[in-house]
Coordinates of C-alpha atoms in Angstrom, one line a residue:
Chain A
M1445 CA 0.0 0.0 0.0
T1446 CA 2.7 2.4 0.9
A1447 CA 4.7 1.5 -2.2
H1448 CA 1.6 2.2 -4.3
A1449 CA 1.1 5.5 -2.6
M1450 CA 4.7 6.5 -3.1
S1451 CA 4.9 5.6 -6.7
H1452 CA 1.7 7.4 -7.3
T1453 CA 2.9 10.6 -5.8
L1454 CA 6.3 10.3 -7.6
A1455 CA 4.6 9.9 -10.9
A1456 CA 1.8 12.4 -10.3
G1457 CA 3.5 15.1 -12.2
S1458 CA 4.3 13.1 -15.3
G1459 CA 0.8 12.1 -16.5
S1460 CA -2.4 13.9 -17.1
G1461 CA -6.0 12.8 -16.7
W1462 CA -7.3 9.3 -16.1
L1463 CA -5.3 7.7 -18.9
A1464 CA -2.2 8.4 -17.0
A1465 CA -3.2 5.7 -14.5
F1466 CA -2.5 3.0 -17.2
T1467 CA 1.1 4.2 -17.5
H1468 CA 1.8 2.7 -14.1
P1469 CA 2.6 -1.1 -14.4
Y1470 CA 1.0 -1.8 -11.0
F1471 CA -2.3 -0.2 -12.1
L1472 CA -2.3 -2.1 -15.4
H1473 CA -1.7 -5.4 -13.7
A1474 CA -4.4 -4.7 -11.1
F1475 CA -6.8 -3.7 -14.0
L1476 CA -6.2 -6.8 -16.0
A1477 CA -6.4 -9.2 -13.1
G1478 CA -9.3 -7.3 -11.4
S1479 CA -11.4 -7.2 -14.5
A1480 CA -11.1 -11.0 -15.1
I1481 CA -11.8 -11.8 -11.5
A1482 CA -14.8 -9.5 -11.4
L1483 CA -16.3 -11.2 -14.4
A1484 CA -15.8 -14.6 -12.8
A1485 CA -17.2 -13.5 -9.5
G1486 CA -20.2 -11.8 -11.1
L1487 CA -21.1 -15.0 -13.0
T1488 CA -20.5 -17.4 -10.1
G1489 CA -22.2 -15.1 -7.6
F1490 CA -25.4 -14.9 -9.6
F1491 CA -25.8 -18.7 -9.3
L1492 CA -24.8 -18.6 -5.6
V1493 CA -27.7 -16.2 -4.9
L1494 CA -30.1 -18.1 -7.1
R1495 CA -29.3 -21.4 -5.4
A1496 CA -29.4 -19.7 -1.9
Q1497 CA -25.8 -20.8 -1.3
V1498 CA -24.2 -17.5 -0.3
F1499 CA -23.3 -19.0 3.1
T1500 CA -21.3 -21.7 1.2
G1501 CA -19.4 -19.0 -0.6
D1502 CA -18.7 -17.3 2.7
A1503 CA -17.3 -20.6 4.1
L1504 CA -15.1 -21.2 1.0
S1505 CA -13.7 -17.6 1.2
H1506 CA -12.6 -18.2 4.8
V1507 CA -11.1 -21.6 3.9
A1508 CA -9.0 -19.7 1.3
F1509 CA -7.3 -17.9 4.2
T1510 CA -6.2 -21.1 5.9
G1511 CA -5.1 -22.6 2.7
A1512 CA -2.9 -19.7 1.8
L1513 CA -1.3 -19.5 5.2
A1514 CA -0.7 -23.2 5.4
A1515 CA 1.1 -23.0 2.1
L1516 CA 3.2 -20.0 3.4
A1517 CA 4.0 -21.8 6.6
G1518 CA 5.1 -24.9 4.7
G1519 CA 7.2 -22.8 2.3
Y1520 CA 5.1 -23.4 -0.8
D1521 CA 3.6 -21.0 -3.3
L1522 CA 0.6 -19.3 -1.8
R1523 CA -1.7 -20.1 -4.8
L1524 CA -1.1 -23.8 -4.4
G1525 CA -2.5 -23.7 -0.9
L1526 CA -5.4 -21.5 -2.0
F1527 CA -6.6 -23.7 -4.8
A1528 CA -6.0 -27.0 -2.9
A1529 CA -7.9 -25.9 0.2
T1530 CA -10.9 -24.3 -1.5
V1531 CA -11.5 -27.1 -4.1
A1532 CA -11.1 -29.8 -1.4
V1533 CA -13.6 -28.1 0.9
A1534 CA -15.9 -27.4 -2.0
L1535 CA -15.9 -31.2 -2.7
L1536 CA -16.4 -31.9 1.0
I1537 CA -19.4 -29.6 1.2
G1538 CA -20.8 -31.2 -1.9
A1539 CA -20.3 -34.7 -0.4
I1540 CA -21.9 -34.1 3.0
G1541 CA -25.0 -32.4 1.6
R1542 CA -27.7 -33.7 -0.6
G1543 CA -27.6 -32.5 -4.2
G1544 CA -24.6 -30.4 -3.4
R1545 CA -26.4 -28.3 -0.8
A1546 CA -25.2 -28.9 2.7
D1547 CA -26.7 -27.9 6.0
D1548 CA -25.8 -24.5 7.4
V1549 CA -24.8 -25.8 10.9
A1550 CA -22.5 -28.4 9.4
I1551 CA -20.9 -25.9 7.1
G1552 CA -20.5 -23.4 9.9
S1553 CA -18.9 -25.9 12.2
V1554 CA -16.4 -27.1 9.6
F1555 CA -15.4 -23.6 8.5
A1556 CA -15.2 -22.2 12.0
W1557 CA -12.7 -24.9 12.8
I1558 CA -10.7 -24.5 9.6
L1559 CA -10.5 -20.7 10.4
G1560 CA -9.1 -21.6 13.8
L1561 CA -6.6 -23.8 12.0
G1562 CA -5.8 -20.7 9.9
A1563 CA -5.0 -18.8 13.1
F1564 CA -2.6 -21.6 14.0
F1565 CA -0.8 -21.4 10.7
L1566 CA -0.6 -17.7 10.9
T1567 CA 1.2 -17.9 14.3
L1568 CA 3.4 -20.7 12.9
Y1569 CA 4.3 -18.6 9.9
T1570 CA 5.0 -15.4 11.7
T1571 CA 7.0 -17.0 14.5
S1572 CA 9.0 -19.7 12.7
R1573 CA 10.0 -17.7 9.6
S1574 CA 11.7 -14.6 11.0
A1575 CA 12.5 -13.4 7.5
G1576 CA 8.8 -13.6 6.5
N1577 CA 6.8 -10.4 6.5
G1578 CA 4.4 -9.9 9.3
G1579 CA 1.8 -8.4 7.0
A1580 CA 1.2 -11.6 5.1
G1581 CA -1.8 -12.5 7.1
V1582 CA -3.3 -9.1 6.6
S1583 CA -2.7 -9.1 2.9
V1584 CA -4.3 -12.5 2.5
L1585 CA -7.4 -11.4 4.5
F1586 CA -7.8 -8.1 2.8
G1587 CA -6.1 -8.5 -0.5
S1588 CA -3.3 -6.7 -2.3
L1589 CA -4.5 -5.9 -5.7
F1590 CA -1.9 -3.2 -6.4
G1591 CA 0.9 -5.6 -5.4
L1592 CA 0.5 -8.1 -8.3
S1593 CA 3.4 -8.8 -10.6
A1594 CA 2.9 -9.1 -14.4
G1595 CA 3.1 -12.9 -14.2
Q1596 CA 0.6 -13.1 -11.3
A1597 CA -1.8 -10.8 -13.1
L1598 CA -1.6 -12.9 -16.3
T1599 CA -2.2 -16.2 -14.4
A1600 CA -5.1 -14.6 -12.5
A1601 CA -6.6 -13.5 -15.8
L1602 CA -6.2 -16.9 -17.4
V1603 CA -7.7 -18.8 -14.5
A1604 CA -10.6 -16.4 -14.1
G1605 CA -11.2 -16.6 -17.9
S1606 CA -11.4 -20.4 -17.7
I1607 CA -13.8 -20.2 -14.7
C1608 CA -16.1 -18.0 -16.9
A1609 CA -15.8 -20.3 -19.9
V1610 CA -16.8 -23.4 -17.9
L1611 CA -19.6 -21.6 -16.1
L1612 CA -21.1 -20.3 -19.4
L1613 CA -20.8 -23.8 -20.9
I1614 CA -22.9 -25.3 -18.1
A1615 CA -25.1 -22.2 -17.6
R1616 CA -28.3 -23.6 -19.2
P1617 CA -28.6 -26.9 -17.4
L1618 CA -27.3 -25.4 -14.1
L1619 CA -30.0 -22.7 -14.3
F1620 CA -32.6 -25.4 -14.8
A1621 CA -31.2 -27.5 -11.9
S1622 CA -31.0 -24.5 -9.6
V1623 CA -34.6 -23.3 -10.2
D1624 CA -36.4 -26.6 -10.1
E1625 CA -34.2 -29.5 -9.0
A1626 CA -36.9 -32.2 -9.0
V1627 CA -38.2 -31.4 -12.4
A1628 CA -34.6 -31.1 -13.8
A1629 CA -33.7 -34.5 -12.3
A1630 CA -36.8 -36.1 -13.8
R1631 CA -35.8 -34.7 -17.2
G1632 CA -32.4 -36.3 -17.0
V1633 CA -30.3 -33.4 -16.0
P1634 CA -27.4 -34.6 -13.8
V1635 CA -28.3 -32.4 -10.9
R1636 CA -25.9 -33.8 -8.4
L1637 CA -22.9 -33.6 -10.7
L1638 CA -23.8 -30.1 -11.8
G1639 CA -24.0 -29.0 -8.1
L1640 CA -20.6 -30.5 -7.5
V1641 CA -19.0 -28.9 -10.5
F1642 CA -20.5 -25.6 -9.5
L1643 CA -19.1 -25.8 -6.0
V1644 CA -15.7 -26.5 -7.4
L1645 CA -16.0 -23.4 -9.7
V1646 CA -17.0 -21.4 -6.6
G1647 CA -13.9 -22.7 -4.8
A1648 CA -11.6 -21.8 -7.7
C1649 CA -13.2 -18.4 -7.9
A1650 CA -12.7 -17.8 -4.2
A1651 CA -9.1 -18.8 -4.4
E1652 CA -8.6 -16.5 -7.4
A1653 CA -10.4 -13.5 -5.9
T1654 CA -8.5 -13.9 -2.6
Q1655 CA -5.5 -12.5 -4.3
A1656 CA -7.4 -9.5 -5.5
V1657 CA -9.8 -8.4 -2.7
G1658 CA -8.8 -10.8 0.1
S1659 CA -10.5 -13.7 1.6
L1660 CA -12.7 -11.7 4.0
L1661 CA -14.0 -9.3 1.3
L1662 CA -14.6 -11.5 -1.7
L1663 CA -18.0 -12.4 -0.4
G1664 CA -19.0 -8.8 -1.3
L1665 CA -17.9 -9.3 -4.9
L1666 CA -19.8 -12.5 -5.1
A1667 CA -23.0 -11.4 -3.4
A1668 CA -23.5 -7.7 -4.1
P1669 CA -23.5 -7.6 -8.0
A1670 CA -25.6 -10.8 -8.1
G1671 CA -28.1 -9.5 -5.5
A1672 CA -28.4 -6.2 -7.4
A1673 CA -28.9 -7.9 -10.7
A1674 CA -31.6 -10.2 -9.3
R1675 CA -33.4 -7.1 -8.0
L1676 CA -33.2 -5.3 -11.4
T1677 CA -34.4 -8.0 -13.7
D1678 CA -36.7 -11.0 -13.7
R1679 CA -35.1 -12.8 -16.6
P1680 CA -32.4 -15.3 -15.7
F1681 CA -30.0 -14.8 -18.6
R1682 CA -30.3 -11.0 -18.6
G1683 CA -29.7 -11.2 -14.8
L1684 CA -26.6 -13.3 -15.3
A1685 CA -25.1 -10.9 -17.8
L1686 CA -26.1 -7.9 -15.7
S1687 CA -24.4 -9.4 -12.7
A1688 CA -21.1 -9.8 -14.6
V1689 CA -21.4 -6.3 -16.0
L1690 CA -22.1 -4.8 -12.6
A1691 CA -19.2 -6.6 -11.0
L1692 CA -16.9 -5.4 -13.7
A1693 CA -18.1 -1.8 -13.4
E1694 CA -17.8 -1.9 -9.6
M1695 CA -14.2 -3.2 -9.9
W1696 CA -13.3 -0.4 -12.2
A1697 CA -15.0 2.2 -10.0
G1698 CA -13.1 0.8 -7.0
L1699 CA -9.8 0.9 -8.7
G1700 CA -10.4 4.4 -10.0
L1701 CA -11.4 5.6 -6.5
S1702 CA -8.4 4.0 -4.9
Y1703 CA -6.1 5.6 -7.6
A1704 CA -7.6 9.0 -7.1
V1705 CA -7.5 8.9 -3.3
P1706 CA -4.3 6.9 -2.4
T1707 CA -5.2 6.5 1.3
L1708 CA -8.1 4.3 0.3
P1709 CA -7.1 0.7 -0.2
P1710 CA -8.4 -0.8 -3.5
S1711 CA -10.4 -3.5 -1.6
F1712 CA -12.3 -0.8 0.2
G1713 CA -13.0 1.1 -3.0
I1714 CA -14.4 -2.0 -4.6
M1715 CA -16.6 -2.9 -1.6
A1716 CA -17.8 0.6 -1.3
A1717 CA -18.9 0.7 -5.0
A1718 CA -20.5 -2.8 -4.8
A1719 CA -22.4 -2.0 -1.6
S1720 CA -23.7 1.4 -2.9
V1721 CA -24.9 -0.1 -6.2
Y1722 CA -26.8 -2.8 -4.2
G1723 CA -28.1 -0.1 -1.9
L1724 CA -29.4 1.9 -4.8
T1725 CA -31.4 -1.0 -6.2
F1726 CA -33.4 -1.0 -3.0
L1727 CA -34.6 2.5 -3.8
K1728 CA -36.0 1.3 -7.1
G1729 CA -37.7 -1.6 -5.3
A1730 CA -39.3 0.6 -2.7
G1731 CA -41.0 2.6 -5.4
R1732 CA -42.7 -0.4 -6.9
G1733 CA -44.4 -1.8 -3.8
R1734 CA -43.4 -4.7 -1.7
D1735 CA -46.0 -7.3 -2.4
H1736 CA -45.2 -7.3 -6.1
E1737 CA -41.5 -8.0 -5.5
K1738 CA -41.9 -10.7 -2.9
G1739 CA -44.2 -12.9 -5.0
R1740 CA -46.9 -15.2 -4.2
N1741 CA -45.1 -18.3 -2.9
G1742 CA -41.9 -16.7 -1.7
T1743 CA -39.5 -17.9 -4.4
S1744 CA -37.1 -15.3 -5.8
R1745 CA -38.2 -13.4 -8.9
P1746 CA -35.8 -14.9 -11.5
A1747 CA -36.7 -18.3 -10.1
R1748 CA -40.4 -17.7 -10.7
A1749 CA -39.8 -16.1 -14.1
F1750 CA -37.7 -19.0 -15.2
S1751 CA -40.0 -21.7 -14.0
R1752 CA -42.9 -19.9 -15.7
L1753 CA -40.9 -19.7 -18.9
W1754 CA -39.9 -23.3 -18.7
Q1755 CA -43.4 -24.5 -18.0
T1756 CA -44.9 -22.7 -21.0
A1757 CA -42.2 -24.0 -23.2
T1758 CA -42.0 -27.6 -22.2
M1759 CA -44.6 -28.5 -19.6
P1760 CA -47.7 -29.2 -21.7
A1761 CA -46.4 -32.7 -22.2
L1762 CA -46.3 -33.3 -18.4
G1763 CA -49.1 -31.0 -17.5
D1764 CA -49.8 -32.0 -13.9
T1765 CA -46.3 -31.3 -12.5
D1766 CA -47.3 -27.6 -12.0
H1767 CA -45.8 -26.9 -8.6
E1768 CA -47.2 -23.5 -7.9
Chain B
M1183 CA 0.6 -14.8 26.0
T1184 CA 3.8 -15.8 24.4
D1185 CA 5.3 -12.3 24.3
V1186 CA 4.9 -11.8 28.0
L1187 CA 6.2 -15.2 29.0
L1188 CA 9.1 -15.2 26.5
A1189 CA 10.1 -11.9 28.0
A1190 CA 9.9 -13.4 31.5
G1191 CA 11.9 -16.4 30.5
A1192 CA 10.6 -19.6 28.9
L1193 CA 7.2 -21.2 28.3
P1194 CA 5.8 -22.7 31.5
T1195 CA 5.9 -26.5 31.7
W1196 CA 3.2 -28.9 32.5
S1197 CA 4.2 -30.8 35.7
W1198 CA 1.5 -33.6 35.6
N1199 CA 0.3 -32.3 39.0
P1200 CA -3.0 -30.6 38.1
V1201 CA -3.5 -28.9 41.5
A1202 CA 0.0 -27.4 41.5
D1203 CA -0.3 -26.5 37.8
L1204 CA -3.6 -24.7 38.3
R1205 CA -2.3 -22.9 41.3
E1206 CA 0.7 -21.8 39.4
M1207 CA -1.4 -20.6 36.4
W1208 CA -3.8 -18.7 38.6
A1209 CA -1.0 -17.0 40.4
F1210 CA -1.0 -14.6 37.5
P1211 CA -3.8 -12.1 37.8
F1212 CA -4.2 -11.9 34.0
M1213 CA -4.9 -15.7 33.8
V1214 CA -7.5 -15.4 36.6
N1215 CA -9.2 -12.6 34.7
A1216 CA -8.9 -14.6 31.4
F1217 CA -10.7 -17.6 33.1
R1218 CA -13.4 -15.3 34.6
A1219 CA -14.0 -13.6 31.3
G1220 CA -13.8 -16.8 29.3
T1221 CA -16.5 -18.4 31.5
L1222 CA -18.9 -15.5 31.3
V1223 CA -18.4 -15.4 27.5
A1224 CA -18.9 -19.1 27.1
V1225 CA -22.1 -19.1 29.1
G1226 CA -23.6 -16.2 27.1
A1227 CA -22.4 -17.6 23.7
G1228 CA -23.5 -21.1 24.6
A1229 CA -27.1 -20.0 25.4
M1230 CA -27.5 -17.6 22.5
G1231 CA -25.8 -20.0 20.1
W1232 CA -28.4 -22.7 21.0
F1233 CA -31.2 -20.5 19.9
M1234 CA -29.2 -19.4 16.8
V1235 CA -28.7 -23.0 15.7
L1236 CA -32.4 -23.8 16.4
R1237 CA -33.5 -20.9 14.3
R1238 CA -31.1 -21.7 11.5
Q1239 CA -29.6 -18.2 11.6
S1240 CA -26.0 -19.2 11.4
F1241 CA -25.2 -16.8 8.6
A1242 CA -26.8 -13.8 10.4
G1243 CA -24.8 -14.8 13.5
H1244 CA -21.6 -15.0 11.6
T1245 CA -22.2 -11.5 10.1
V1246 CA -23.0 -10.0 13.4
A1247 CA -19.8 -11.5 14.8
T1248 CA -17.5 -10.3 12.0
V1249 CA -18.9 -6.8 12.3
G1250 CA -17.1 -6.5 15.6
F1251 CA -13.9 -6.1 13.8
P1252 CA -14.7 -2.7 12.2
G1253 CA -16.3 -1.7 15.5
A1254 CA -13.1 -2.3 17.4
A1255 CA -10.9 -0.7 14.7
C1256 CA -13.2 2.4 14.6
A1257 CA -13.0 2.7 18.4
A1258 CA -9.2 2.5 18.3
L1259 CA -9.2 5.2 15.6
L1260 CA -11.4 7.4 17.7
G1261 CA -9.4 6.7 20.8
V1262 CA -12.2 5.2 22.9
S1263 CA -12.4 1.9 24.6
V1264 CA -12.5 -1.1 22.2
S1265 CA -15.4 -2.6 24.1
Y1266 CA -17.7 0.3 23.1
G1267 CA -16.8 -0.3 19.5
Y1268 CA -17.7 -4.0 19.7
F1269 CA -21.1 -3.3 21.3
A1270 CA -22.1 -0.4 19.1
F1271 CA -21.3 -2.2 15.8
C1272 CA -22.6 -5.6 16.7
V1273 CA -25.9 -4.4 18.0
A1274 CA -26.3 -1.9 15.1
A1275 CA -25.7 -4.8 12.6
A1276 CA -28.2 -6.9 14.4
L1277 CA -30.8 -4.1 14.1
V1278 CA -30.0 -3.7 10.4
I1279 CA -30.5 -7.4 9.7
A1280 CA -33.7 -7.4 11.9
A1281 CA -35.1 -4.4 9.9
M1282 CA -34.6 -6.1 6.6
P1283 CA -37.9 -7.3 5.0
R1284 CA -38.2 -11.0 5.2
G1285 CA -39.4 -12.9 2.2
G1286 CA -40.9 -16.4 2.4
R1287 CA -38.8 -19.3 3.4
A1288 CA -37.6 -20.1 -0.1
A1289 CA -36.4 -16.5 -0.6
G1290 CA -33.2 -17.2 1.3
G1291 CA -31.0 -16.2 -1.6
H1292 CA -31.9 -12.5 -1.5
E1293 CA -31.8 -12.2 2.2
S1294 CA -28.4 -13.8 2.4
A1295 CA -27.1 -11.6 -0.5
V1296 CA -27.9 -8.6 1.6
T1297 CA -26.4 -10.1 4.7
G1298 CA -23.2 -11.0 2.8
T1299 CA -22.9 -7.6 1.3
V1300 CA -23.3 -5.9 4.7
Q1301 CA -20.7 -8.2 6.1
A1302 CA -18.1 -7.6 3.3
F1303 CA -18.7 -3.9 3.3
L1304 CA -18.2 -3.5 7.0
L1305 CA -15.1 -5.6 7.0
A1306 CA -13.8 -3.4 4.2
C1307 CA -14.5 -0.4 6.5
G1308 CA -12.6 -2.1 9.3
F1309 CA -9.7 -2.6 6.9
L1310 CA -9.9 1.1 6.0
F1311 CA -9.9 2.1 9.7
T1312 CA -6.8 0.0 10.4
T1313 CA -4.9 1.5 7.4
L1314 CA -5.8 5.0 8.6
Y1315 CA -4.7 4.1 12.1
H1316 CA -1.2 2.9 11.4
G1317 CA -0.3 1.9 14.9
L1318 CA -3.0 -0.8 15.0
L1319 CA -1.7 -2.9 12.1
G1320 CA 0.1 -5.4 14.4
G1321 CA -3.1 -5.7 16.4
V1322 CA -5.2 -6.7 13.5
T1323 CA -4.6 -10.4 14.0
S1324 CA -5.4 -10.2 17.7
L1325 CA -8.6 -8.4 16.9
L1326 CA -9.5 -11.1 14.4
F1327 CA -8.2 -14.2 16.1
G1328 CA -8.4 -13.3 19.8
S1329 CA -6.1 -12.8 22.7
F1330 CA -6.7 -13.3 26.4
L1331 CA -4.0 -11.0 27.5
G1332 CA -4.5 -7.9 29.4
I1333 CA -8.2 -8.4 30.3
T1334 CA -8.7 -5.9 33.1
S1335 CA -11.0 -6.4 36.1
G1336 CA -13.2 -3.6 34.7
Q1337 CA -13.7 -5.5 31.5
V1338 CA -14.7 -8.6 33.6
W1339 CA -17.3 -6.6 35.4
L1340 CA -18.6 -5.2 32.1
L1341 CA -18.8 -8.7 30.7
L1342 CA -20.6 -9.9 33.9
A1343 CA -23.2 -7.1 33.6
V1344 CA -23.8 -7.8 29.9
T1345 CA -24.0 -11.6 30.3
A1346 CA -26.5 -11.2 33.2
A1347 CA -28.6 -8.8 31.2
V1348 CA -28.6 -11.1 28.1
L1349 CA -29.5 -14.1 30.2
A1350 CA -32.2 -12.2 32.0
V1351 CA -33.9 -11.1 28.8
L1352 CA -33.5 -14.5 27.3
A1353 CA -35.1 -16.1 30.3
A1354 CA -38.0 -13.6 30.0
V1355 CA -38.7 -14.3 26.3
G1356 CA -37.4 -17.9 26.3
R1357 CA -40.7 -19.8 26.1
P1358 CA -42.3 -17.8 23.3
L1359 CA -39.0 -17.6 21.5
L1360 CA -38.7 -21.4 21.5
F1361 CA -42.2 -21.7 20.2
A1362 CA -41.6 -19.1 17.5
S1363 CA -38.3 -20.8 16.5
V1364 CA -39.7 -24.3 16.2
D1365 CA -42.8 -23.4 14.3
P1366 CA -43.1 -19.7 13.3
D1367 CA -46.3 -20.1 11.4
V1368 CA -48.3 -21.8 14.2
A1369 CA -46.7 -19.4 16.7
A1370 CA -47.9 -16.4 14.6
G1371 CA -51.3 -17.9 14.4
R1372 CA -51.5 -18.2 18.2
G1373 CA -50.7 -14.5 18.6
V1374 CA -47.0 -14.7 19.4
P1375 CA -45.3 -11.6 18.1
V1376 CA -42.8 -13.5 15.9
R1377 CA -41.3 -10.5 14.2
A1378 CA -40.6 -8.6 17.5
L1379 CA -39.2 -11.7 19.1
S1380 CA -36.8 -12.1 16.1
A1381 CA -35.6 -8.5 16.5
V1382 CA -35.1 -9.0 20.2
F1383 CA -33.2 -12.2 19.6
L1384 CA -30.9 -10.6 17.1
V1385 CA -30.1 -7.7 19.4
L1386 CA -29.3 -10.2 22.2
L1387 CA -27.1 -12.2 19.7
G1388 CA -25.3 -8.9 18.9
A1389 CA -24.6 -8.2 22.6
A1390 CA -23.4 -11.8 23.2
T1391 CA -21.1 -11.8 20.2
A1392 CA -19.8 -8.4 21.1
E1393 CA -18.6 -9.7 24.4
A1394 CA -17.3 -13.0 23.1
S1395 CA -15.4 -11.2 20.3
Q1396 CA -13.1 -9.6 22.9
I1397 CA -11.8 -13.0 24.0
T1398 CA -12.0 -15.3 20.9
G1399 CA -11.6 -12.6 18.2
T1400 CA -14.2 -11.6 15.8
L1401 CA -13.6 -14.4 13.3
L1402 CA -13.7 -17.2 15.9
V1403 CA -16.6 -16.1 18.0
F1404 CA -18.8 -17.9 15.6
A1405 CA -17.1 -21.2 16.6
L1406 CA -18.2 -20.7 20.2
L1407 CA -21.7 -19.9 19.1
V1408 CA -22.4 -22.7 16.6
M1409 CA -20.4 -25.7 17.7
P1410 CA -21.3 -26.3 21.3
A1411 CA -25.0 -25.7 20.4
A1412 CA -24.8 -28.1 17.4
A1413 CA -23.1 -30.7 19.6
A1414 CA -25.7 -30.3 22.4
Q1415 CA -28.6 -30.6 20.0
A1416 CA -27.2 -33.8 18.6
L1417 CA -26.8 -35.2 22.1
S1418 CA -30.3 -34.5 23.5
A1419 CA -33.7 -33.8 22.0
R1420 CA -35.1 -32.2 25.1
P1421 CA -34.8 -28.4 24.9
A1422 CA -33.9 -27.8 28.6
V1423 CA -31.3 -30.6 28.6
S1424 CA -29.6 -29.6 25.4
L1425 CA -29.6 -25.9 26.3
A1426 CA -27.8 -26.8 29.5
L1427 CA -25.4 -29.1 27.6
A1428 CA -24.6 -26.3 25.2
V1429 CA -23.6 -24.0 28.0
L1430 CA -21.6 -26.7 29.7
I1431 CA -19.7 -27.7 26.5
A1432 CA -18.9 -24.0 25.7
A1433 CA -17.5 -23.5 29.2
A1434 CA -15.5 -26.7 29.2
V1435 CA -14.1 -26.0 25.7
T1436 CA -13.1 -22.4 26.8
W1437 CA -11.4 -23.6 30.0
A1438 CA -9.5 -26.4 28.1
G1439 CA -8.5 -23.9 25.4
L1440 CA -7.2 -21.3 27.9
T1441 CA -5.3 -24.0 29.8
V1442 CA -3.6 -25.4 26.8
A1443 CA -2.9 -22.0 25.3
Y1444 CA -1.1 -21.0 28.5
Y1445 CA 1.3 -23.9 28.0
S1446 CA 1.9 -23.5 24.3
P1447 CA 2.9 -20.7 21.9
Y1448 CA -0.2 -20.9 19.7
P1449 CA -3.3 -18.7 19.9
V1450 CA -6.2 -19.5 22.2
G1451 CA -8.7 -19.2 19.3
F1452 CA -7.1 -22.2 17.6
Y1453 CA -7.4 -24.4 20.7
V1454 CA -11.0 -23.3 21.5
T1455 CA -12.2 -24.0 17.9
T1456 CA -10.3 -27.4 17.8
F1457 CA -11.8 -28.6 21.1
A1458 CA -15.3 -27.4 20.1
F1459 CA -15.0 -29.1 16.7
A1460 CA -13.9 -32.3 18.4
A1461 CA -17.0 -32.1 20.7
Y1462 CA -19.2 -31.6 17.6
V1463 CA -17.7 -34.5 15.7
L1464 CA -17.9 -36.8 18.7
S1465 CA -21.5 -36.0 19.4
R1466 CA -22.6 -36.3 15.8
G1467 CA -20.7 -39.6 15.6
G1468 CA -22.3 -40.8 18.8
R1469 CA -25.7 -39.9 17.7
Y1470 CA -25.2 -41.7 14.4
V1471 CA -24.0 -44.9 16.2
R1472 CA -27.0 -44.7 18.6
E1473 CA -29.4 -44.3 15.8
R1474 CA -27.9 -47.3 14.0
I1475 CA -28.2 -49.4 17.1
A1476 CA -31.8 -48.4 18.1
R1477 CA -33.4 -47.7 14.8
P1478 CA -37.1 -48.1 15.7
A1479 CA -36.7 -45.9 18.8
L1480 CA -38.3 -42.5 19.1
E1481 CA -37.3 -40.0 16.5
P1482 CA -35.5 -37.0 17.9
L1483 CA -36.9 -33.5 17.8
P1484 CA -37.0 -32.4 14.2
A1485 CA -35.4 -29.1 14.9
G1486 CA -32.5 -30.5 16.9
G1487 CA -29.2 -31.4 15.4
A1488 CA -29.0 -31.4 11.6
A1489 CA -30.9 -33.8 9.6

């Protein structure tokens, strides 16, 4: 952070306007990695909200902290620990729950303990490696987007790009399985496998985003754009696209804010942008009246819209499976 | 812990004579205060956590708990006592979550998106406060992961007052709250003010997590809330018995954690979560074995444990 502030003030005289930001390598790296991570988080987050699995995302983000510090304490690359821990726990959560949806109390107990293990590794790392920097724990928890090297940024962009690609590939069946699991299973959609693949994608996304905004804050990047998109539109694919676009815009706004005001860390700028966009969508909802938005049977709006759409398209053959 | 003892000499050694060990440990006033504070915190968190698990509000509880971190950081930035920061932020977050419109049961996705956004944004605020207040940076990990050093007698009295108040209110609303938690629809039909009870419960949860955060750290307070309660509900189906068990397990886990942390260089939060997790795994395993042996026996309370 201090390095960023310093280089910023040193170079302040040389550039002019907003484009000058891109002459700094640290900003360019952050922009590249941040944009890719925001897209991945926006897409994954939309499904997390639709499937009511935000708490699972929260758990995976905390697991990322322990994985990173375990790798650091053992002397390995931080990213190895991040991906190993989040993907392993994603598979575990998928295995202990039915249809890839585990019970809140079981998830909470497991991740609270894993977080305690993280505290242990943090102490191990800061006490045993005297050469190591004491700020490692803080930068894993809260991210260091402006500290990425060119290689790290490129890897981050590639990994986030492949998360997006896989998610878009399975988007249609996953949407169906998320909205109406029983009907999807009856129509031959591999519901359980899809749930598991999705959890692994969330794990990979959490590991990737930890490097950008930190393991404690990535939940905001997953939940806020998706929640805002779900409030703004009823239609599932439009919502999915909107969620990704909102995440990207919030990432850019946060980076810009942090560049303009160097005392603000980039993670804070991104969270502030994400939270205020989500807050603004509530103003829109308040104007339209509450009973309309909540719906008749309590399901979320995109879920109802999608099931209605699906029923009119394919249900005449089955007819009596109307679940409303 | 380690810093003080390393400065004094070496880590204390376990002599296999429990009476002498305890006497030696409690010769330090800070250890006595740590045990007093830990017991109070465990009793409050055990009781509140039992209701939290019963009401399936783990995510709300976790959010209220993590919000203590920006509270403490803000208090440090303003130069007031950290305790006030914890209480102000945790109770305020509880009120925000209570004020949010509740959809039907299936609309969990939206509600948790709001909860998650509130949590992440406030943690980001906490991070901002710590970067603005440069001196605190070394203390971030002790805010997040807990420390039982330097608990003053004044803090113990404050914790005692808060725990007593929380338990008194809980005892007053206990019966209707239990009814509303187990079956909100029927309770509402019988004229129980479900919504008001939910708000009161969240405020109590905020107060209990605020006090527990000061010992276990904001990230690990959730462990003390969820695990003893989940273990107790797996052990017994009767509300009174499992509530008492939750408090007992929380207290036992805290005592064991403090004792082991005194003799080792690793943080108390790690030991408390590990012991609590062991209790949870053992009780779930025990229940599984018992159900396999006596299958046609009475089914346990549907809300208890985790089906």
